[in-house]
Amino acid sequence: MNIPEKLSLGNLPTKIEPLEKLSKVIGGPNIYIKRDDQTGLEVSGNKVRKLEFAVKEAIDRGCDTLITCGGVQSNHCRATAAVAAKLGLKCYLVLRGNEEEDLDGNYFLDRLLGAKIKFISKEEYQYDREEIIDNLKKKLENNGYKPYIIPMGASNGIGNFGYFNCMKEIEQQEKELGIEFDAVVATVGSGSTYGGLLLYNKYKNRDSKVYGINICDNAYHFKKVIKEIIDESLEYVEEQIDISEEDINIIDGYAGLGYAISQDEELEFIKYLARLEGVILDPVYTGKAMYGLAKEIKDGNLGEHKNILFIHTGGLFGLFPKRNMMKL
Ligand SMILES: *Cc1c(COP(=O)(O)O)cnc(C)c1O
């Protein structure tokens, strides 16, 4: 497949490590972790892989300004702000929140990196986001800039190639390590981490299964969203690969109290894993998903697998604003 070109922004390939102690405690398949939390520091986490493709497209189109959106603690927005600073582009972030937000975590880094920030309310974010972003784009164009819009989480056809490539990387690492990962598990927030992994898997007819654990909305919603993202990718490469909503395996039930809202058992699990393995998960995404994965294994639901690879998609900075909720 002739996929679009990309920039080189992340520290790739990322390591794969066994979680021996966790595997032993839970019993069941061997659990491994792919350290996509270590794709970088400022530009860290899973969004880097997607931005490598999206920002390349922006530059090829002669754009000088990136616009994107997300929650106030969005890892994607922070990574975009860092890429923009690194490449000398302007960056506008449309954040769900208000002027009174604590200057903490990712939002603090957005400001440190010099991104221009526009806050909008929860309702505006839900219903009028695209219009608000379009208006911002027009305003910038009238002032002589060339803006490029990256959607939430860079979850579109171009961003999707980030995890298409990641699955290819995993395939290579399987050969080097002499291990076959018969299940790959990723957190689902906006869909293209999962979408990219699945697209490569289908393209190569790999035997392994890809599972997504959603941390907001539900399986029904994400099956639709992921299918749309994959279809958009296929238009880029003019390929036809049959992927139906049945191919999309979403493990529902771990969104808890909703997007970015934590509950005790999730935070306890983050603390537990930090002390057991020296691996720090984040409260919004990987903490919920890994908590869910451990629970599913304990309940015997993934018993047919031998080696499960969980992708640590990053998000460390999101933990700091939750410091007062953690019982240390
Ligand atoms: C954005 C994000 C995810 C979710 O990935 P999507 O591709 O949006 O589904 C998972 N983990 C972290 C840390 C993230 O920032």
mmCIF file of C-alpha atoms in Angstrom, residues 23-320:
data_model
loop_
_atom_site.group_PDB
_atom_site.id
_atom_site.type_symbol
_atom_site.label_atom_id
_atom_site.label_comp_id
_atom_site.label_asym_id
_atom_site.label_seq_id
_atom_site.Cartn_x
_atom_site.Cartn_y
_atom_site.Cartn_z
ATOM 1 C CA SER A 23 0.801 -11.175 34.341
ATOM 2 C CA LYS A 24 1.671 -13.415 37.280
ATOM 3 C CA VAL A 25 -0.662 -11.698 39.730
ATOM 4 C CA ILE A 26 -3.635 -11.768 37.341
ATOM 5 C CA GLY A 27 -2.968 -15.188 35.848
ATOM 6 C CA GLY A 28 -3.858 -15.883 32.211
ATOM 7 C CA PRO A 29 -2.099 -14.595 29.102
ATOM 8 C CA ASN A 30 1.305 -12.887 29.159
ATOM 9 C CA ILE A 31 0.815 -9.132 29.158
ATOM 10 C CA TYR A 32 3.249 -6.891 27.295
ATOM 11 C CA ILE A 33 3.267 -3.129 26.984
ATOM 12 C CA LYS A 34 4.338 -1.003 24.020
ATOM 13 C CA ARG A 35 5.830 2.215 25.275
ATOM 14 C CA ASP A 36 4.176 4.797 23.038
ATOM 15 C CA ASP A 37 4.187 6.998 26.129
ATOM 16 C CA GLN A 38 7.881 7.343 25.248
ATOM 17 C CA THR A 39 7.547 8.662 21.705
ATOM 18 C CA GLY A 40 8.985 11.907 23.087
ATOM 19 C CA LEU A 41 8.515 14.335 25.942
ATOM 20 C CA GLU A 42 6.844 17.518 24.726
ATOM 21 C CA VAL A 43 5.645 15.650 21.659
ATOM 22 C CA SER A 44 4.805 12.437 23.521
ATOM 23 C CA GLY A 45 2.089 9.795 23.402
ATOM 24 C CA ASN A 46 0.051 8.373 20.550
ATOM 25 C CA LYS A 47 -0.750 11.711 18.901
ATOM 26 C CA VAL A 48 2.821 12.036 17.655
ATOM 27 C CA ARG A 49 2.388 9.171 15.212
ATOM 28 C CA LYS A 50 -0.737 10.778 13.793
ATOM 29 C CA LEU A 51 0.762 14.270 13.685
ATOM 30 C CA GLU A 52 3.697 12.970 11.659
ATOM 31 C CA PHE A 53 1.227 12.419 8.821
ATOM 32 C CA ALA A 54 -1.202 15.294 9.416
ATOM 33 C CA VAL A 55 1.440 18.006 9.787
ATOM 34 C CA LYS A 56 3.300 16.731 6.726
ATOM 35 C CA GLU A 57 0.090 17.242 4.769
ATOM 36 C CA ALA A 58 -0.280 20.732 6.257
ATOM 37 C CA ILE A 59 3.240 21.712 5.231
ATOM 38 C CA ASP A 60 2.845 20.210 1.756
ATOM 39 C CA ARG A 61 -0.239 22.364 1.316
ATOM 40 C CA GLY A 62 1.778 25.449 2.208
ATOM 41 C CA CYS A 63 0.043 26.028 5.542
ATOM 42 C CA ASP A 64 1.698 28.042 8.303
ATOM 43 C CA THR A 65 -0.829 27.663 11.132
ATOM 44 C CA LEU A 66 -2.284 24.610 12.878
ATOM 45 C CA ILE A 67 -5.744 24.714 14.438
ATOM 46 C CA THR A 68 -7.014 21.901 16.594
ATOM 47 C CA CYS A 69 -9.340 21.256 19.515
ATOM 48 C CA GLY A 70 -9.865 19.127 22.609
ATOM 49 C CA GLY A 71 -10.518 19.116 26.325
ATOM 50 C CA VAL A 72 -8.566 21.494 28.539
ATOM 51 C CA GLN A 73 -6.169 18.651 29.444
ATOM 52 C CA SER A 74 -5.945 17.313 25.890
ATOM 53 C CA ASN A 75 -2.713 15.433 25.194
ATOM 54 C CA HIS A 76 -3.370 15.888 21.501
ATOM 55 C CA CYS A 77 -3.522 19.699 21.823
ATOM 56 C CA ARG A 78 -0.308 19.779 23.839
ATOM 57 C CA ALA A 79 1.478 17.578 21.298
ATOM 58 C CA THR A 80 0.204 19.796 18.465
ATOM 59 C CA ALA A 81 1.431 22.920 20.285
ATOM 60 C CA ALA A 82 4.854 21.320 20.686
ATOM 61 C CA VAL A 83 5.083 20.263 17.032
ATOM 62 C CA ALA A 84 4.057 23.759 15.937
ATOM 63 C CA ALA A 85 6.733 25.371 18.117
ATOM 64 C CA LYS A 86 9.349 22.918 16.867
ATOM 65 C CA LEU A 87 8.545 23.556 13.209
ATOM 66 C CA GLY A 88 7.960 27.309 13.490
ATOM 67 C CA LEU A 89 4.222 27.140 12.793
ATOM 68 C CA LYS A 90 1.536 29.115 14.591
ATOM 69 C CA CYS A 91 -0.853 27.121 16.736
ATOM 70 C CA TYR A 92 -4.459 27.811 17.772
ATOM 71 C CA LEU A 93 -6.173 25.532 20.262
ATOM 72 C CA VAL A 94 -9.927 25.533 20.763
ATOM 73 C CA LEU A 95 -10.330 24.087 24.255
ATOM 74 C CA ARG A 96 -13.426 22.955 26.107
ATOM 75 C CA GLY A 97 -13.195 24.963 29.323
ATOM 76 C CA ASN A 98 -12.954 28.509 30.594
ATOM 77 C CA GLU A 99 -10.485 31.228 31.501
ATOM 78 C CA GLU A 100 -10.444 30.111 35.129
ATOM 79 C CA GLU A 101 -8.895 26.689 34.431
ATOM 80 C CA ASP A 102 -5.962 25.794 36.699
ATOM 81 C CA LEU A 103 -2.688 26.422 34.947
ATOM 82 C CA ASP A 104 -1.678 22.773 35.240
ATOM 83 C CA GLY A 105 -0.728 19.660 33.289
ATOM 84 C CA ASN A 106 -1.189 19.837 29.528
ATOM 85 C CA TYR A 107 -2.888 23.239 29.610
ATOM 86 C CA PHE A 108 0.137 24.692 31.390
ATOM 87 C CA LEU A 109 2.377 23.202 28.688
ATOM 88 C CA ASP A 110 0.127 24.572 25.892
ATOM 89 C CA ARG A 111 0.653 28.034 27.323
ATOM 90 C CA LEU A 112 4.368 27.464 27.886
ATOM 91 C CA LEU A 113 4.728 26.390 24.248
ATOM 92 C CA GLY A 114 3.068 29.610 23.109
ATOM 93 C CA ALA A 115 -0.153 28.227 21.638
ATOM 94 C CA LYS A 116 -3.011 30.719 21.219
ATOM 95 C CA ILE A 117 -6.007 29.479 23.155
ATOM 96 C CA LYS A 118 -9.721 29.993 22.664
ATOM 97 C CA PHE A 119 -12.012 28.554 25.314
ATOM 98 C CA ILE A 120 -15.512 27.410 24.464
ATOM 99 C CA SER A 121 -18.201 25.949 26.703
ATOM 100 C CA LYS A 122 -19.156 22.302 26.908
ATOM 101 C CA GLU A 123 -22.331 22.984 24.911
ATOM 102 C CA GLU A 124 -20.501 24.969 22.238
ATOM 103 C CA TYR A 125 -17.941 22.199 22.012
ATOM 104 C CA GLN A 126 -20.612 19.591 21.485
ATOM 105 C CA TYR A 127 -22.857 21.442 19.050
ATOM 106 C CA ASP A 128 -21.004 24.338 17.408
ATOM 107 C CA ARG A 129 -17.369 23.295 17.434
ATOM 108 C CA GLU A 130 -16.947 22.922 13.691
ATOM 109 C CA GLU A 131 -18.565 26.264 12.972
ATOM 110 C CA ILE A 132 -16.419 28.010 15.589
ATOM 111 C CA ILE A 133 -13.273 26.466 14.140
ATOM 112 C CA ASP A 134 -14.312 27.371 10.591
ATOM 113 C CA ASN A 135 -14.868 30.976 11.637
ATOM 114 C CA LEU A 136 -11.464 31.067 13.285
ATOM 115 C CA LYS A 137 -9.951 29.684 10.083
ATOM 116 C CA LYS A 138 -11.653 32.381 7.967
ATOM 117 C CA LYS A 139 -10.496 35.099 10.328
ATOM 118 C CA LEU A 140 -6.917 33.869 10.112
ATOM 119 C CA GLU A 141 -7.134 33.668 6.321
ATOM 120 C CA ASN A 142 -8.375 37.262 6.193
ATOM 121 C CA ASN A 143 -5.269 38.208 8.146
ATOM 122 C CA GLY A 144 -3.016 36.516 5.608
ATOM 123 C CA TYR A 145 -2.380 33.196 7.342
ATOM 124 C CA LYS A 146 -2.751 29.747 5.857
ATOM 125 C CA PRO A 147 -4.413 27.608 8.510
ATOM 126 C CA TYR A 148 -4.751 23.826 8.505
ATOM 127 C CA ILE A 149 -7.401 22.179 10.673
ATOM 128 C CA ILE A 150 -6.586 18.984 12.512
ATOM 129 C CA PRO A 151 -9.748 17.387 13.955
ATOM 130 C CA MET A 152 -10.047 16.211 17.552
ATOM 131 C CA GLY A 153 -7.384 13.600 18.304
ATOM 132 C CA ALA A 154 -6.157 13.803 14.683
ATOM 133 C CA SER A 155 -8.720 11.070 14.086
ATOM 134 C CA ASN A 156 -9.294 11.328 10.370
ATOM 135 C CA GLY A 157 -8.123 9.579 7.243
ATOM 136 C CA ILE A 158 -4.613 11.033 7.265
ATOM 137 C CA GLY A 159 -4.010 10.746 11.032
ATOM 138 C CA ASN A 160 -5.100 7.114 10.880
ATOM 139 C CA PHE A 161 -1.882 6.143 9.098
ATOM 140 C CA GLY A 162 0.032 6.748 12.331
ATOM 141 C CA TYR A 163 -1.190 3.501 13.857
ATOM 142 C CA PHE A 164 -1.235 1.716 10.523
ATOM 143 C CA ASN A 165 2.521 2.213 10.690
ATOM 144 C CA CYS A 166 2.602 1.265 14.353
ATOM 145 C CA MET A 167 1.119 -2.147 13.586
ATOM 146 C CA LYS A 168 3.772 -2.597 10.937
ATOM 147 C CA GLU A 169 6.351 -1.726 13.580
ATOM 148 C CA ILE A 170 4.798 -4.317 15.931
ATOM 149 C CA GLU A 171 4.995 -6.942 13.176
ATOM 150 C CA GLN A 172 8.713 -6.228 12.779
ATOM 151 C CA GLN A 173 9.244 -6.390 16.554
ATOM 152 C CA GLU A 174 7.452 -9.737 16.713
ATOM 153 C CA LYS A 175 10.154 -11.137 14.448
ATOM 154 C CA GLU A 176 12.968 -9.585 16.494
ATOM 155 C CA LEU A 177 11.532 -10.739 19.833
ATOM 156 C CA GLY A 178 10.315 -14.119 18.629
ATOM 157 C CA ILE A 179 6.889 -13.467 20.134
ATOM 158 C CA GLU A 180 3.526 -13.408 18.412
ATOM 159 C CA PHE A 181 1.058 -10.992 19.912
ATOM 160 C CA ASP A 182 -2.255 -12.644 19.235
ATOM 161 C CA ALA A 183 -4.112 -9.707 20.770
ATOM 162 C CA VAL A 184 -3.280 -6.005 20.586
ATOM 163 C CA VAL A 185 -5.230 -3.743 22.913
ATOM 164 C CA ALA A 186 -5.564 0.030 22.665
ATOM 165 C CA THR A 187 -7.576 2.724 24.375
ATOM 166 C CA VAL A 188 -10.309 4.320 22.272
ATOM 167 C CA GLY A 189 -10.959 8.044 22.723
ATOM 168 C CA SER A 190 -11.485 9.461 19.241
ATOM 169 C CA GLY A 191 -10.855 6.275 17.266
ATOM 170 C CA SER A 192 -7.858 6.447 14.972
ATOM 171 C CA THR A 193 -5.385 4.618 17.176
ATOM 172 C CA TYR A 194 -7.695 1.639 16.895
ATOM 173 C CA GLY A 195 -8.557 2.418 13.271
ATOM 174 C CA GLY A 196 -4.942 2.421 12.127
ATOM 175 C CA LEU A 197 -4.067 -0.802 13.942
ATOM 176 C CA LEU A 198 -7.087 -2.579 12.501
ATOM 177 C CA LEU A 199 -6.503 -1.295 8.974
ATOM 178 C CA TYR A 200 -2.973 -2.738 8.875
ATOM 179 C CA ASN A 201 -4.170 -5.996 10.384
ATOM 180 C CA LYS A 202 -6.838 -6.390 7.728
ATOM 181 C CA TYR A 203 -4.537 -5.258 4.941
ATOM 182 C CA LYS A 204 -2.004 -7.936 5.851
ATOM 183 C CA ASN A 205 -4.595 -10.531 6.846
ATOM 184 C CA ARG A 206 -2.898 -10.968 10.191
ATOM 185 C CA ASP A 207 -4.260 -13.574 12.577
ATOM 186 C CA SER A 208 -4.053 -11.361 15.647
ATOM 187 C CA LYS A 209 -7.074 -9.631 17.054
ATOM 188 C CA VAL A 210 -7.261 -5.908 17.835
ATOM 189 C CA TYR A 211 -9.338 -4.843 20.816
ATOM 190 C CA GLY A 212 -10.298 -1.306 21.750
ATOM 191 C CA ILE A 213 -11.446 -0.261 25.197
ATOM 192 C CA ASN A 214 -13.517 2.912 25.017
ATOM 193 C CA ILE A 215 -13.128 5.541 27.707
ATOM 194 C CA CYS A 216 -16.158 7.601 26.710
ATOM 195 C CA ASP A 217 -19.353 7.077 24.672
ATOM 196 C CA ASN A 218 -20.083 3.429 23.787
ATOM 197 C CA ALA A 219 -19.239 0.605 21.400
ATOM 198 C CA TYR A 220 -22.096 1.476 19.027
ATOM 199 C CA HIS A 221 -20.779 5.025 18.595
ATOM 200 C CA PHE A 222 -17.168 3.980 18.042
ATOM 201 C CA LYS A 223 -17.908 1.219 15.548
ATOM 202 C CA LYS A 224 -19.462 3.861 13.314
ATOM 203 C CA VAL A 225 -16.737 6.445 13.913
ATOM 204 C CA ILE A 226 -13.885 4.009 13.329
ATOM 205 C CA LYS A 227 -15.461 2.671 10.150
ATOM 206 C CA GLU A 228 -15.722 6.237 8.797
ATOM 207 C CA ILE A 229 -12.091 7.004 9.637
ATOM 208 C CA ILE A 230 -10.882 3.838 7.919
ATOM 209 C CA ASP A 231 -12.969 4.577 4.818
ATOM 210 C CA GLU A 232 -11.392 8.031 4.660
ATOM 211 C CA SER A 233 -7.905 6.474 4.824
ATOM 212 C CA LEU A 234 -8.762 4.090 2.018
ATOM 213 C CA GLU A 235 -9.664 7.051 -0.195
ATOM 214 C CA TYR A 236 -6.125 8.388 0.280
ATOM 215 C CA VAL A 237 -4.562 5.183 -0.958
ATOM 216 C CA GLU A 238 -7.263 4.255 -3.459
ATOM 217 C CA GLU A 239 -7.493 0.750 -2.042
ATOM 218 C CA GLN A 240 -10.453 -1.417 -1.321
ATOM 219 C CA ILE A 241 -10.280 -3.409 1.880
ATOM 220 C CA ASP A 242 -13.472 -4.804 3.295
ATOM 221 C CA ILE A 243 -13.862 -3.789 6.893
ATOM 222 C CA SER A 244 -17.266 -3.983 8.491
ATOM 223 C CA GLU A 245 -18.467 -2.848 11.872
ATOM 224 C CA GLU A 246 -18.317 -6.500 12.998
ATOM 225 C CA ASP A 247 -14.554 -6.481 12.521
ATOM 226 C CA ILE A 248 -14.287 -3.709 15.106
ATOM 227 C CA ASN A 249 -13.905 -5.261 18.566
ATOM 228 C CA ILE A 250 -14.777 -2.761 21.253
ATOM 229 C CA ILE A 251 -14.784 -3.831 24.888
ATOM 230 C CA ASP A 252 -17.406 -1.565 26.405
ATOM 231 C CA GLY A 253 -18.002 -0.907 30.091
ATOM 232 C CA TYR A 254 -14.928 0.948 31.323
ATOM 233 C CA ALA A 255 -15.778 4.569 30.549
ATOM 234 C CA GLY A 256 -16.763 4.788 34.204
ATOM 235 C CA LEU A 257 -18.192 8.170 35.128
ATOM 236 C CA GLY A 258 -17.445 9.620 31.681
ATOM 237 C CA TYR A 259 -14.683 11.385 29.790
ATOM 238 C CA ALA A 260 -11.859 12.545 32.060
ATOM 239 C CA ILE A 261 -13.861 11.865 35.231
ATOM 240 C CA SER A 262 -12.049 9.457 37.516
ATOM 241 C CA GLN A 263 -13.306 7.050 40.127
ATOM 242 C CA ASP A 264 -11.418 5.498 43.020
ATOM 243 C CA GLU A 265 -10.867 2.042 41.568
ATOM 244 C CA GLU A 266 -9.231 3.505 38.445
ATOM 245 C CA LEU A 267 -6.903 5.740 40.423
ATOM 246 C CA GLU A 268 -6.111 2.866 42.788
ATOM 247 C CA PHE A 269 -5.187 0.732 39.788
ATOM 248 C CA ILE A 270 -2.840 3.459 38.495
ATOM 249 C CA LYS A 271 -1.133 3.552 41.902
ATOM 250 C CA TYR A 272 -0.991 -0.245 42.039
ATOM 251 C CA LEU A 273 0.680 -0.579 38.645
ATOM 252 C CA ALA A 274 3.104 2.267 39.351
ATOM 253 C CA ARG A 275 4.334 0.424 42.435
ATOM 254 C CA LEU A 276 4.211 -3.070 40.940
ATOM 255 C CA GLU A 277 5.899 -2.406 37.589
ATOM 256 C CA GLY A 278 7.239 1.155 37.701
ATOM 257 C CA VAL A 279 4.886 2.063 34.853
ATOM 258 C CA ILE A 280 2.716 5.163 35.161
ATOM 259 C CA LEU A 281 -0.646 5.214 33.403
ATOM 260 C CA ASP A 282 -2.828 8.288 32.886
ATOM 261 C CA PRO A 283 -6.251 8.880 34.453
ATOM 262 C CA VAL A 284 -8.218 9.766 31.299
ATOM 263 C CA TYR A 285 -7.230 6.970 28.913
ATOM 264 C CA THR A 286 -4.756 4.230 29.747
ATOM 265 C CA GLY A 287 -5.676 4.013 33.451
ATOM 266 C CA LYS A 288 -9.270 3.196 32.573
ATOM 267 C CA ALA A 289 -8.364 0.886 29.698
ATOM 268 C CA MET A 290 -5.691 -1.091 31.536
ATOM 269 C CA TYR A 291 -7.969 -1.383 34.547
ATOM 270 C CA GLY A 292 -10.529 -2.806 32.128
ATOM 271 C CA LEU A 293 -8.034 -5.148 30.488
ATOM 272 C CA ALA A 294 -6.944 -6.553 33.865
ATOM 273 C CA LYS A 295 -10.582 -7.059 34.843
ATOM 274 C CA GLU A 296 -11.406 -8.825 31.565
ATOM 275 C CA ILE A 297 -8.444 -11.177 31.966
ATOM 276 C CA LYS A 298 -9.405 -11.922 35.576
ATOM 277 C CA ASP A 299 -12.948 -12.691 34.437
ATOM 278 C CA GLY A 300 -11.535 -15.141 31.895
ATOM 279 C CA ASN A 301 -12.830 -13.235 28.863
ATOM 280 C CA LEU A 302 -9.518 -13.144 26.981
ATOM 281 C CA GLY A 303 -8.521 -16.704 27.834
ATOM 282 C CA GLU A 304 -8.035 -17.753 24.204
ATOM 283 C CA HIS A 305 -4.991 -15.480 23.900
ATOM 284 C CA LYS A 306 -1.384 -16.245 24.762
ATOM 285 C CA ASN A 307 0.382 -12.914 24.423
ATOM 286 C CA ILE A 308 -1.492 -9.658 24.810
ATOM 287 C CA LEU A 309 0.148 -6.377 23.814
ATOM 288 C CA PHE A 310 -1.279 -3.274 25.461
ATOM 289 C CA ILE A 311 -0.329 0.017 23.839
ATOM 290 C CA HIS A 312 0.577 2.645 26.406
ATOM 291 C CA THR A 313 -0.590 5.713 24.543
ATOM 292 C CA GLY A 314 0.832 8.250 27.019
ATOM 293 C CA GLY A 315 -0.960 11.010 28.881
ATOM 294 C CA LEU A 316 1.270 11.382 31.934
ATOM 295 C CA PHE A 317 0.738 15.141 32.226
ATOM 296 C CA GLY A 318 -2.988 14.555 32.759
ATOM 297 C CA LEU A 319 -2.197 12.889 36.065
ATOM 298 C CA PHE A 320 -0.916 16.037 37.756
#
